[in-house]
PDB file of C-alpha atoms in Angstrom:
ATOM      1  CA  UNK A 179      27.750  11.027  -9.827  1.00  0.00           C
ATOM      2  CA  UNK A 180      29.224  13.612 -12.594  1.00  0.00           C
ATOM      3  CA  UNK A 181      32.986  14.175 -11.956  1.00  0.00           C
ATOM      4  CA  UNK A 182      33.485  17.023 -14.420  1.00  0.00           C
ATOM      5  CA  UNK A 183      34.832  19.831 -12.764  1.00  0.00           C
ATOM      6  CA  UNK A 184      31.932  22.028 -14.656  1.00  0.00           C
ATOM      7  CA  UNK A 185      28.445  21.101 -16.124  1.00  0.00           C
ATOM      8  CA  UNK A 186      26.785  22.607 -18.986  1.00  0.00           C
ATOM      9  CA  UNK A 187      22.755  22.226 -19.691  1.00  0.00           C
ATOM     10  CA  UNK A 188      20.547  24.100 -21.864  1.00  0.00           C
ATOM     11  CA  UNK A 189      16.987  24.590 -20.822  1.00  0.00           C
ATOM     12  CA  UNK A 190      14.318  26.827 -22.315  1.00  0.00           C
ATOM     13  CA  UNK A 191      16.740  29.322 -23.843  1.00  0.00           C
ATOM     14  CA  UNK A 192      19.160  29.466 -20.947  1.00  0.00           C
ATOM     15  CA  UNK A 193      22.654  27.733 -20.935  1.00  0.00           C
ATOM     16  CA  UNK A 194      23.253  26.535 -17.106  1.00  0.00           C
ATOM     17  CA  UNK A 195      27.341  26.743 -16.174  1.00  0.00           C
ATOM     18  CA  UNK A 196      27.595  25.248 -13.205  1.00  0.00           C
ATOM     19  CA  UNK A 197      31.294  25.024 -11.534  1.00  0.00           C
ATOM     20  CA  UNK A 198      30.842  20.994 -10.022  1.00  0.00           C
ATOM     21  CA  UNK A 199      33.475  20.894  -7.557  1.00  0.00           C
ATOM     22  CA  UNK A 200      31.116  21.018  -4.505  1.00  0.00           C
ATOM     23  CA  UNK A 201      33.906  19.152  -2.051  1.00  0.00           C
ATOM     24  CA  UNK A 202      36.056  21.761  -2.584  1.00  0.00           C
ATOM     25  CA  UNK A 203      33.920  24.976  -2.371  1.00  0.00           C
ATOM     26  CA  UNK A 204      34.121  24.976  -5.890  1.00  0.00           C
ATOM     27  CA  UNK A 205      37.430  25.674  -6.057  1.00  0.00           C
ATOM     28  CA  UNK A 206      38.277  25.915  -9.516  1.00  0.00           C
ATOM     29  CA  UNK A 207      41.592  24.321 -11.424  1.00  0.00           C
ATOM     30  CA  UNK A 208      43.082  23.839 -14.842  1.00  0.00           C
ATOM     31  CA  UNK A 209      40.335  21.725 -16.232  1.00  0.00           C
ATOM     32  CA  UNK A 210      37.632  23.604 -14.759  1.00  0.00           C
ATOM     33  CA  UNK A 211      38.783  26.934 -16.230  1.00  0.00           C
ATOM     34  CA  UNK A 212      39.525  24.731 -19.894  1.00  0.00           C
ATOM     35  CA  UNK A 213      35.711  23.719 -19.826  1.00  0.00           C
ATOM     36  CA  UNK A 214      34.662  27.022 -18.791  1.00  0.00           C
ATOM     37  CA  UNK A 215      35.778  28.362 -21.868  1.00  0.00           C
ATOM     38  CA  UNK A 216      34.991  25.664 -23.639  1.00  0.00           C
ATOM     39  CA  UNK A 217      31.404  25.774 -22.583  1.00  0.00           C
ATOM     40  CA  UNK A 218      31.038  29.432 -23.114  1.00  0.00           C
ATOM     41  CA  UNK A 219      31.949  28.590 -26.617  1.00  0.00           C
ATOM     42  CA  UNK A 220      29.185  26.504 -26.895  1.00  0.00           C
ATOM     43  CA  UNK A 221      26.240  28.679 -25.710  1.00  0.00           C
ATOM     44  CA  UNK A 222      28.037  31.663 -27.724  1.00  0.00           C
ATOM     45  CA  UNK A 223      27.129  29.064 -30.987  1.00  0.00           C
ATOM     46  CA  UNK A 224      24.056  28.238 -29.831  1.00  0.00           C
ATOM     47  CA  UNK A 225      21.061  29.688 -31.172  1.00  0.00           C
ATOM     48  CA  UNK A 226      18.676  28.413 -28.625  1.00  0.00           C
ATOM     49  CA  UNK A 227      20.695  29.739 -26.000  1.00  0.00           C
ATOM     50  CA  UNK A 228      19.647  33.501 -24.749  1.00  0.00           C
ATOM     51  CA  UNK A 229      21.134  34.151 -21.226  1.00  0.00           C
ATOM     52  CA  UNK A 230      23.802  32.306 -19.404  1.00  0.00           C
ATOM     53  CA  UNK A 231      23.578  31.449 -15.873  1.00  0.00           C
ATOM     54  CA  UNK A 232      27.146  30.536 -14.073  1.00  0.00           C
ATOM     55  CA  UNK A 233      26.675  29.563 -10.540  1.00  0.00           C
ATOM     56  CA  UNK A 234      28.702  26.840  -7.818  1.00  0.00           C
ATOM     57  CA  UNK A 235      27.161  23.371  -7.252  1.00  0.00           C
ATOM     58  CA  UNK A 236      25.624  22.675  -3.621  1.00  0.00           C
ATOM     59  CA  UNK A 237      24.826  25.792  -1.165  1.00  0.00           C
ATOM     60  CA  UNK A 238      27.929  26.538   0.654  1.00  0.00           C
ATOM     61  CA  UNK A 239      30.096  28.284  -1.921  1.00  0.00           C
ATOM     62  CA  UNK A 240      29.566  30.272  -5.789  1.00  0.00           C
ATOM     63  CA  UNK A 241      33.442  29.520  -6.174  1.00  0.00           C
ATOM     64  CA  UNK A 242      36.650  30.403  -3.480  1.00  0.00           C
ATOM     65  CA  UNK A 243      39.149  30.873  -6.040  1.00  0.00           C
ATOM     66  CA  UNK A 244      42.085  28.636  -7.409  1.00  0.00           C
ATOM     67  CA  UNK A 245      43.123  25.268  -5.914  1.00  0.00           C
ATOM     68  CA  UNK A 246      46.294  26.819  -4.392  1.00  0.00           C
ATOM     69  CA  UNK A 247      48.462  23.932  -4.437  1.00  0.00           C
ATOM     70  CA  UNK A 248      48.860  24.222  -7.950  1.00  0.00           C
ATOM     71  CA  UNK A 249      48.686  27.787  -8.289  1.00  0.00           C
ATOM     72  CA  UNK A 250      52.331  28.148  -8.516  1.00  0.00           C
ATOM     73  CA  UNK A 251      53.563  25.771 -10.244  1.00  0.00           C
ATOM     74  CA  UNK A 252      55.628  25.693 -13.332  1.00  0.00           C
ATOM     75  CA  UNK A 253      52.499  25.809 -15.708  1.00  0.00           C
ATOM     76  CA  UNK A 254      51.250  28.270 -13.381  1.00  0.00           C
ATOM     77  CA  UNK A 255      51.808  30.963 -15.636  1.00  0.00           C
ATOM     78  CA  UNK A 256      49.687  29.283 -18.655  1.00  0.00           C
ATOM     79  CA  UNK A 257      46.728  28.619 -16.137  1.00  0.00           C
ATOM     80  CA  UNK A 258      46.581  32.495 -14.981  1.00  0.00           C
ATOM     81  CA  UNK A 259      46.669  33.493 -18.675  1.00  0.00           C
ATOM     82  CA  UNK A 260      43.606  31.354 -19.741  1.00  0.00           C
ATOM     83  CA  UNK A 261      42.008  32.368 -16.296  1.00  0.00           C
ATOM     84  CA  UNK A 262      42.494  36.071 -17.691  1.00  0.00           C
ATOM     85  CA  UNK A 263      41.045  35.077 -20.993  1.00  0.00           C
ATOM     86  CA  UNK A 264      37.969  33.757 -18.940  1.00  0.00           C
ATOM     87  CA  UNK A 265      37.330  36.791 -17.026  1.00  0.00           C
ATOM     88  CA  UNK A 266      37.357  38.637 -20.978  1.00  0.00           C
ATOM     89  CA  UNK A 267      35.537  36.276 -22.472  1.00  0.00           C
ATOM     90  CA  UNK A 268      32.670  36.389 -19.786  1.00  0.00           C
ATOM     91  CA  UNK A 269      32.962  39.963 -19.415  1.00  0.00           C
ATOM     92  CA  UNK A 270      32.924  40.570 -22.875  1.00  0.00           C
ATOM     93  CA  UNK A 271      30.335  37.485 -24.047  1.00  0.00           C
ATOM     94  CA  UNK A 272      27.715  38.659 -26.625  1.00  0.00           C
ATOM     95  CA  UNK A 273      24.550  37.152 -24.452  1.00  0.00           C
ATOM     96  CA  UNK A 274      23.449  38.358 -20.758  1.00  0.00           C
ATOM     97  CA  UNK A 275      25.437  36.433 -18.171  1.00  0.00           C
ATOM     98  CA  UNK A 276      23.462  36.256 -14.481  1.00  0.00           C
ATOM     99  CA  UNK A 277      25.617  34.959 -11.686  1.00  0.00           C
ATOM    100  CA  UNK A 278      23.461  33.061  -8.971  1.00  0.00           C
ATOM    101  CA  UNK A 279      25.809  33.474  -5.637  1.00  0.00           C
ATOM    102  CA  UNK A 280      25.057  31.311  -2.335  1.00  0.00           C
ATOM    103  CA  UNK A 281      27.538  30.764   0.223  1.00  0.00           C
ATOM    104  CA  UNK A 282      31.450  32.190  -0.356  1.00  0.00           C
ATOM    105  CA  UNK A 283      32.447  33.856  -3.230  1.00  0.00           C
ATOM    106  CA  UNK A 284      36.068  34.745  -2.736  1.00  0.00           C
ATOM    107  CA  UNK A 285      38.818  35.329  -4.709  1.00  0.00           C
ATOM    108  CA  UNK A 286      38.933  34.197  -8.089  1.00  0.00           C
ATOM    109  CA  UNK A 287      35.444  33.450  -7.399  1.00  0.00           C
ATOM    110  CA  UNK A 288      34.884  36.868  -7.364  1.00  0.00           C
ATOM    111  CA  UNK A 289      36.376  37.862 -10.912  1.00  0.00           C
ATOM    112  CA  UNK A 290      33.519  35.000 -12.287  1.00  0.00           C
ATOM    113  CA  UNK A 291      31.068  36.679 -10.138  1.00  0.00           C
ATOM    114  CA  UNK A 292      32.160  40.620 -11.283  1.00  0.00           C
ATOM    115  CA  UNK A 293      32.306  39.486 -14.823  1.00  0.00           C
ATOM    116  CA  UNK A 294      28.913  38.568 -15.513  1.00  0.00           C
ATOM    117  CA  UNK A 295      26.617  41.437 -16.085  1.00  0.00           C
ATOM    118  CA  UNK A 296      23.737  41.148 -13.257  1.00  0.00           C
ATOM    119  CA  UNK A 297      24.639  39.466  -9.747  1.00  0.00           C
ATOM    120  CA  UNK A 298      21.977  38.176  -7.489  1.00  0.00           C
ATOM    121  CA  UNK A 299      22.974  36.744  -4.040  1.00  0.00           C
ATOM    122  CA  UNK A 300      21.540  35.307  -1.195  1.00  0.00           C
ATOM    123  CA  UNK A 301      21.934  36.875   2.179  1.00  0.00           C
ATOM    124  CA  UNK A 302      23.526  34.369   3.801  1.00  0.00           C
ATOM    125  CA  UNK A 303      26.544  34.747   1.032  1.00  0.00           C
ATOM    126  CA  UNK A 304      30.165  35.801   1.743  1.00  0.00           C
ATOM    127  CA  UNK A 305      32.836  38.176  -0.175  1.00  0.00           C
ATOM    128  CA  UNK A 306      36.191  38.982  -0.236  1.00  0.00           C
ATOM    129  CA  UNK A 307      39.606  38.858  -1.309  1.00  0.00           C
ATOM    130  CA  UNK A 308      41.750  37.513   1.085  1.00  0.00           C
ATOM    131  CA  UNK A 309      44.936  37.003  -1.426  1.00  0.00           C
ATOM    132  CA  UNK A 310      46.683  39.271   0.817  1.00  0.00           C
ATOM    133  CA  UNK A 311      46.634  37.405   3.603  1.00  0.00           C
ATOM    134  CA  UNK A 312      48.943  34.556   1.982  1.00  0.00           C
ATOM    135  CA  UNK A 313      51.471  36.863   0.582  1.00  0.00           C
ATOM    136  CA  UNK A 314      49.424  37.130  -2.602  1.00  0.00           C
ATOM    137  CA  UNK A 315      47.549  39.575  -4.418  1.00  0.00           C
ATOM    138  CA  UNK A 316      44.398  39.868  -6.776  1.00  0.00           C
ATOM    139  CA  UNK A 317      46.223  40.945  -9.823  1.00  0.00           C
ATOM    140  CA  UNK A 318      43.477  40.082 -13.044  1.00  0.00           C
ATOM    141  CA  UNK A 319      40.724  40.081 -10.080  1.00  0.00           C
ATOM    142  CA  UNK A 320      41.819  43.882  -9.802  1.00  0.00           C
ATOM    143  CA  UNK A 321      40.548  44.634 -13.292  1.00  0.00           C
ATOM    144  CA  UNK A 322      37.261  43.906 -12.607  1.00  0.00           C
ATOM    145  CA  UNK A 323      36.842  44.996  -9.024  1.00  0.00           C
ATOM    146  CA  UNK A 324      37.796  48.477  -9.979  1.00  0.00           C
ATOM    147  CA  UNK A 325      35.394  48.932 -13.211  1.00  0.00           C
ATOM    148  CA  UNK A 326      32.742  48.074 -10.010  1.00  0.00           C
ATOM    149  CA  UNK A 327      34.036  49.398  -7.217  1.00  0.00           C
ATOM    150  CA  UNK A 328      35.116  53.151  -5.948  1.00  0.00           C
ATOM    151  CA  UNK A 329      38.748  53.322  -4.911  1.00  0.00           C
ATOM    152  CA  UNK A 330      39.086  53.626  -1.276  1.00  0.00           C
ATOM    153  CA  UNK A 331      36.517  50.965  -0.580  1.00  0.00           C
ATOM    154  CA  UNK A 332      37.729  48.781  -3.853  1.00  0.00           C
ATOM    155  CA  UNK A 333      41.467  49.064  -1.412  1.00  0.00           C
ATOM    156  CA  UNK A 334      40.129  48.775   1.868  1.00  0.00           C
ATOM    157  CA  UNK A 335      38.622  45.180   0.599  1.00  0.00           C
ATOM    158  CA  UNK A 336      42.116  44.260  -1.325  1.00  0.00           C
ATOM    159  CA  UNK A 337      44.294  45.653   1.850  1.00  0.00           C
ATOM    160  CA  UNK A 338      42.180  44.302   4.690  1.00  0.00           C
ATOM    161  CA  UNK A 339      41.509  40.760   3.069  1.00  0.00           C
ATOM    162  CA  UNK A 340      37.962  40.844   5.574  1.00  0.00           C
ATOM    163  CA  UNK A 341      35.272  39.038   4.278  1.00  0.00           C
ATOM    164  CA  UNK A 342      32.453  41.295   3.305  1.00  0.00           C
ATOM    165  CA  UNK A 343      28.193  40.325   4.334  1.00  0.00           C
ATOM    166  CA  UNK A 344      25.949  40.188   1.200  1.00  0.00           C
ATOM    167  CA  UNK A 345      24.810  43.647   2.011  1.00  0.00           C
ATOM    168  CA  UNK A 346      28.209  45.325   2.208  1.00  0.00           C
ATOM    169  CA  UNK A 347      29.149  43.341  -1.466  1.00  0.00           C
ATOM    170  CA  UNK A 348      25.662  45.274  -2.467  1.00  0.00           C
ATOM    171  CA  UNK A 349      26.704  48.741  -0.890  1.00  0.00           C
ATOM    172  CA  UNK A 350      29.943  48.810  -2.972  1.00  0.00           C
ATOM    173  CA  UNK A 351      28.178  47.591  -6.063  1.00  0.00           C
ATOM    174  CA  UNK A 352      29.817  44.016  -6.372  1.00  0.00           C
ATOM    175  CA  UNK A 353      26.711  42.443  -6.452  1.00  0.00           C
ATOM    176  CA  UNK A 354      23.024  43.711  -7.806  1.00  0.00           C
ATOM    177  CA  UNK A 355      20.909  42.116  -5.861  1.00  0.00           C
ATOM    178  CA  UNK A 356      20.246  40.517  -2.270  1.00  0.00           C
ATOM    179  CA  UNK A 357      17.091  38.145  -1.754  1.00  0.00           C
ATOM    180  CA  UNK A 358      16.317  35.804   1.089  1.00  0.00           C
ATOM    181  CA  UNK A 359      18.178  32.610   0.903  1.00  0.00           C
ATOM    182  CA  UNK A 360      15.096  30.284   0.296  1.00  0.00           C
ATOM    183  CA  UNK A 361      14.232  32.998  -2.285  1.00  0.00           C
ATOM    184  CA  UNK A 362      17.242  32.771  -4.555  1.00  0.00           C
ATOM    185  CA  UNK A 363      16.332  30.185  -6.963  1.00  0.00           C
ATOM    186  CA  UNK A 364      12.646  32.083  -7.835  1.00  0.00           C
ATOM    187  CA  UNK A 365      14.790  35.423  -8.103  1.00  0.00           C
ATOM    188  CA  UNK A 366      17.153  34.479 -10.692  1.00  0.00           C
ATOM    189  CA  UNK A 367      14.396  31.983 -12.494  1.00  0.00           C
ATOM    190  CA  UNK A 368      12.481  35.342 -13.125  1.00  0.00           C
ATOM    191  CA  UNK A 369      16.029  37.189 -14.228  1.00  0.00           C
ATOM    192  CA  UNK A 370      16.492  34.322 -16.859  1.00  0.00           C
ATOM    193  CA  UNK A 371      12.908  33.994 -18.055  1.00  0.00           C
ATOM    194  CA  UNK A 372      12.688  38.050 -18.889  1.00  0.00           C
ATOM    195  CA  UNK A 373      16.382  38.452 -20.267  1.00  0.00           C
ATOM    196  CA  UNK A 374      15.067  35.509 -22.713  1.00  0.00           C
ATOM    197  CA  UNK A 375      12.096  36.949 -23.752  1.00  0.00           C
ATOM    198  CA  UNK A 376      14.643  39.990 -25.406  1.00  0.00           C
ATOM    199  CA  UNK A 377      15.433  40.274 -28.779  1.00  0.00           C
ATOM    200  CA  UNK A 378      18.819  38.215 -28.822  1.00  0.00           C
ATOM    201  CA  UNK A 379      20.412  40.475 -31.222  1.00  0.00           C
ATOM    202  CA  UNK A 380      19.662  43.710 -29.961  1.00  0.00           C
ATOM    203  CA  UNK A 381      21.241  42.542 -27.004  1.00  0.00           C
ATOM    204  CA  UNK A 382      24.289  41.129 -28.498  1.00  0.00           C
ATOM    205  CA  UNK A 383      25.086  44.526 -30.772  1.00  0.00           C
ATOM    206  CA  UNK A 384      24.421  46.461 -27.438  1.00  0.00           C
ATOM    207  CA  UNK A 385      26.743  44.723 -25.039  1.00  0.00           C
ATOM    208  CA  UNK A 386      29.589  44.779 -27.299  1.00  0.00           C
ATOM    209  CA  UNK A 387      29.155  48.453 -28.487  1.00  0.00           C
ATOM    210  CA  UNK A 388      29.191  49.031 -24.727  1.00  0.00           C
ATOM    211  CA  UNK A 389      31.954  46.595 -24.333  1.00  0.00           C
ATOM    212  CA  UNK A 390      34.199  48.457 -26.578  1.00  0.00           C
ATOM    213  CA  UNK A 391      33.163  51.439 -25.696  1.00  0.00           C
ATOM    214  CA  UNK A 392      35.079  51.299 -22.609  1.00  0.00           C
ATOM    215  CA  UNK A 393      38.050  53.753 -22.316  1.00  0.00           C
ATOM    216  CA  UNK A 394      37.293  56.114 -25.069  1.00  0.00           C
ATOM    217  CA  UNK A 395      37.179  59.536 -24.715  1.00  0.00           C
ATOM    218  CA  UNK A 396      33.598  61.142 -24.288  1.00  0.00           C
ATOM    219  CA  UNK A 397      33.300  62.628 -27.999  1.00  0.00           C
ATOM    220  CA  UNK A 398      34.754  59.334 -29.378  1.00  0.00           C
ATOM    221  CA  UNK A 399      31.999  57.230 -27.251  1.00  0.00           C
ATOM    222  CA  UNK A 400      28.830  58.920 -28.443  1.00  0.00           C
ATOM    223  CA  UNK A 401      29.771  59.322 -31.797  1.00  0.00           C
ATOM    224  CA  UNK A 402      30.510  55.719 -31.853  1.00  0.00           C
ATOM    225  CA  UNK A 403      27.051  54.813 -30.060  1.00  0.00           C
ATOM    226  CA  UNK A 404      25.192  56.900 -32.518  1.00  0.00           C
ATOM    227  CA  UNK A 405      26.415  54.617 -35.271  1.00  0.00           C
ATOM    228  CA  UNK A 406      25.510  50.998 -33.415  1.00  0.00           C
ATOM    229  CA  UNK A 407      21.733  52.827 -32.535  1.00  0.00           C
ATOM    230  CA  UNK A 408      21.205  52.896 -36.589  1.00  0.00           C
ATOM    231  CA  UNK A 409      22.611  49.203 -36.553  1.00  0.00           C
ATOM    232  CA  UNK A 410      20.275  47.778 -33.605  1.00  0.00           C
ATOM    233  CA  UNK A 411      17.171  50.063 -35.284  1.00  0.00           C
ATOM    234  CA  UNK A 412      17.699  48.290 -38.278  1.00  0.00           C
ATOM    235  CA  UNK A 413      17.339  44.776 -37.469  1.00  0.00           C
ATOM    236  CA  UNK A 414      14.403  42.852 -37.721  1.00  0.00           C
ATOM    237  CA  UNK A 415      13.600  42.707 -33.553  1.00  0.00           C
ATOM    238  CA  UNK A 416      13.831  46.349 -33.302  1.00  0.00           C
ATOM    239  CA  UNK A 417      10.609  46.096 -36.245  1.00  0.00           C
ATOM    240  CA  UNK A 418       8.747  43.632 -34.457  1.00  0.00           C
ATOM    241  CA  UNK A 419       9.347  45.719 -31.153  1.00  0.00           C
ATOM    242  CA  UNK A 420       8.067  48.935 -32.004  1.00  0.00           C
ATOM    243  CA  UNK A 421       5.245  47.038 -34.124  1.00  0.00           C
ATOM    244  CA  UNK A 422       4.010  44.632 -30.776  1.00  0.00           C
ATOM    245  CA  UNK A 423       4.057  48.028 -28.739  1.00  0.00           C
ATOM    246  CA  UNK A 424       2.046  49.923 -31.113  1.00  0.00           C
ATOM    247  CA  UNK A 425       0.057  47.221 -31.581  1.00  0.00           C
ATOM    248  CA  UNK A 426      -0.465  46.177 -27.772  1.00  0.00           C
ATOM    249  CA  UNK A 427       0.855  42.739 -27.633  1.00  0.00           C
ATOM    250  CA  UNK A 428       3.961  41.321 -26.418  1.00  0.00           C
ATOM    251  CA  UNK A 429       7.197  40.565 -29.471  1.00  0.00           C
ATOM    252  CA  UNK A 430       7.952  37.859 -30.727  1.00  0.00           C
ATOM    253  CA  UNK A 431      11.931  38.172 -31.570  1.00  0.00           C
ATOM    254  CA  UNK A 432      13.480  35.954 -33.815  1.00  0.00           C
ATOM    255  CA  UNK A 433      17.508  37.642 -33.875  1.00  0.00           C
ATOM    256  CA  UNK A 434      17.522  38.782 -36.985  1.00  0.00           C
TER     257      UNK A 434
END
């Protein structure tokens, strides 16, 4: 049996994440966030990687947040900092990240879940923050929950600490999708296959023109977005794109 706290496999363009620590809900630590990063690293490198799929091993929990016995402890401090530079570095990562949810996804299981750019669940899954309810609060979890969620509802969840049903986490836009349990698996298998097929560097100059986009003033943002449209139009893909349409055929991209 594999002890790492996280496994990594590549398979037909997609980089598999998989947080190993199925005991424990997938409760993640020090060394799981160190190899998350470290793994995210990897497929970032990777050519042959086009989509990155982060989910929790087994079928009763995506991830329930830190191991609290050691969440604060003297290195504390260094452990929440890298676990902030996680939640960045997925949030900000140059390929599409899919999160496949099944079972609980609480806490700092939810700032891996919000992170990642499409969320598909299964409706037997579980959210919520319950921080709160040991005298502690979801401070870098907040970030994310608030670019997703509208503000009475994003506090309601933080105040209450209540778990939330897979179609509540959908109503307030945590999550993108619902399917049947026993249809999760074919679900996100079709999300992977078509976010491969895309042309891998349109995709990459989008995201992080959208990425750093974020905060600027309306003026600022379009005249910024006008420049990265030239960029993306000029690459090869964007060629091959408009050529396969015209021509009635489906692209072939290479990234260039």
């Amino acid at each position: 049996m594999d002890e790492r706290h996280v496994l990594y496999d590549v398979r037909d363009g997609v980089a598999y994440i998989t947080i190993n620590r199925e005991q424990q809900r997938n409760a993640i630590t020090p060394e799981a966030v160190a190899l998350l990063h470290e793994y995210l690293d990897q497929a970032a490198r990777d050519e042959a990687v086009r989509v990155v799929q982060v989910t929790g091993a087994g079928e009763k929990a995506f991830c329930t947040g830190a191991q609290l016995s050691g969440a604060v402890s003297t290195e504390g401090r260094d452990v929440f900092a890298d676990y902030a530079a996680l939640l960045n570095k997925i949030a900000g990562f140059p390929k599409p990240t899919v999160a496949r949810v099944k079972g609980f996804c609480l806490a700092g299981g939810m700032g891996f879940m919000l992170a990642c750019d499409i969320v598909i669940a299964s409706d037997d899954s579980r959210f919520g923050t319950p921080e709160v309810n040991v005298g502690l609060w979801p401070m870098m979890i907040g970030a994310l929950i608030f670019r997703n969620v509208l503000q009475k509802k994003a506090m309601e969840m933080i105040l209450l600490g209540e778990r939330l049903t897979a179609r509540e986490a959908l109503d307030r836009g945590l999550v993108t999708r619902v399917v049947p349990a026993d249809r999760l698996d074919e679900e996100v298998a079709e999300v992977l296959k078509a976010l491969a097929a895309k042309s891998p560097i349109g995709i990459r100059i989008g995201k992080e023109a959208f990425y750093e986009m974020e905060g600027m003033q309306l003026a600022e943002a379009l005249q910024f977005l006008a420049k990265k449209i030239g960029e993306v139009a000029s690459t090869e893909d964007a060629v091959e794109g408009i050529t396969a349409f015209i021509e009635k055929r489906p692209p072939v991209f290479k990234g260039r």
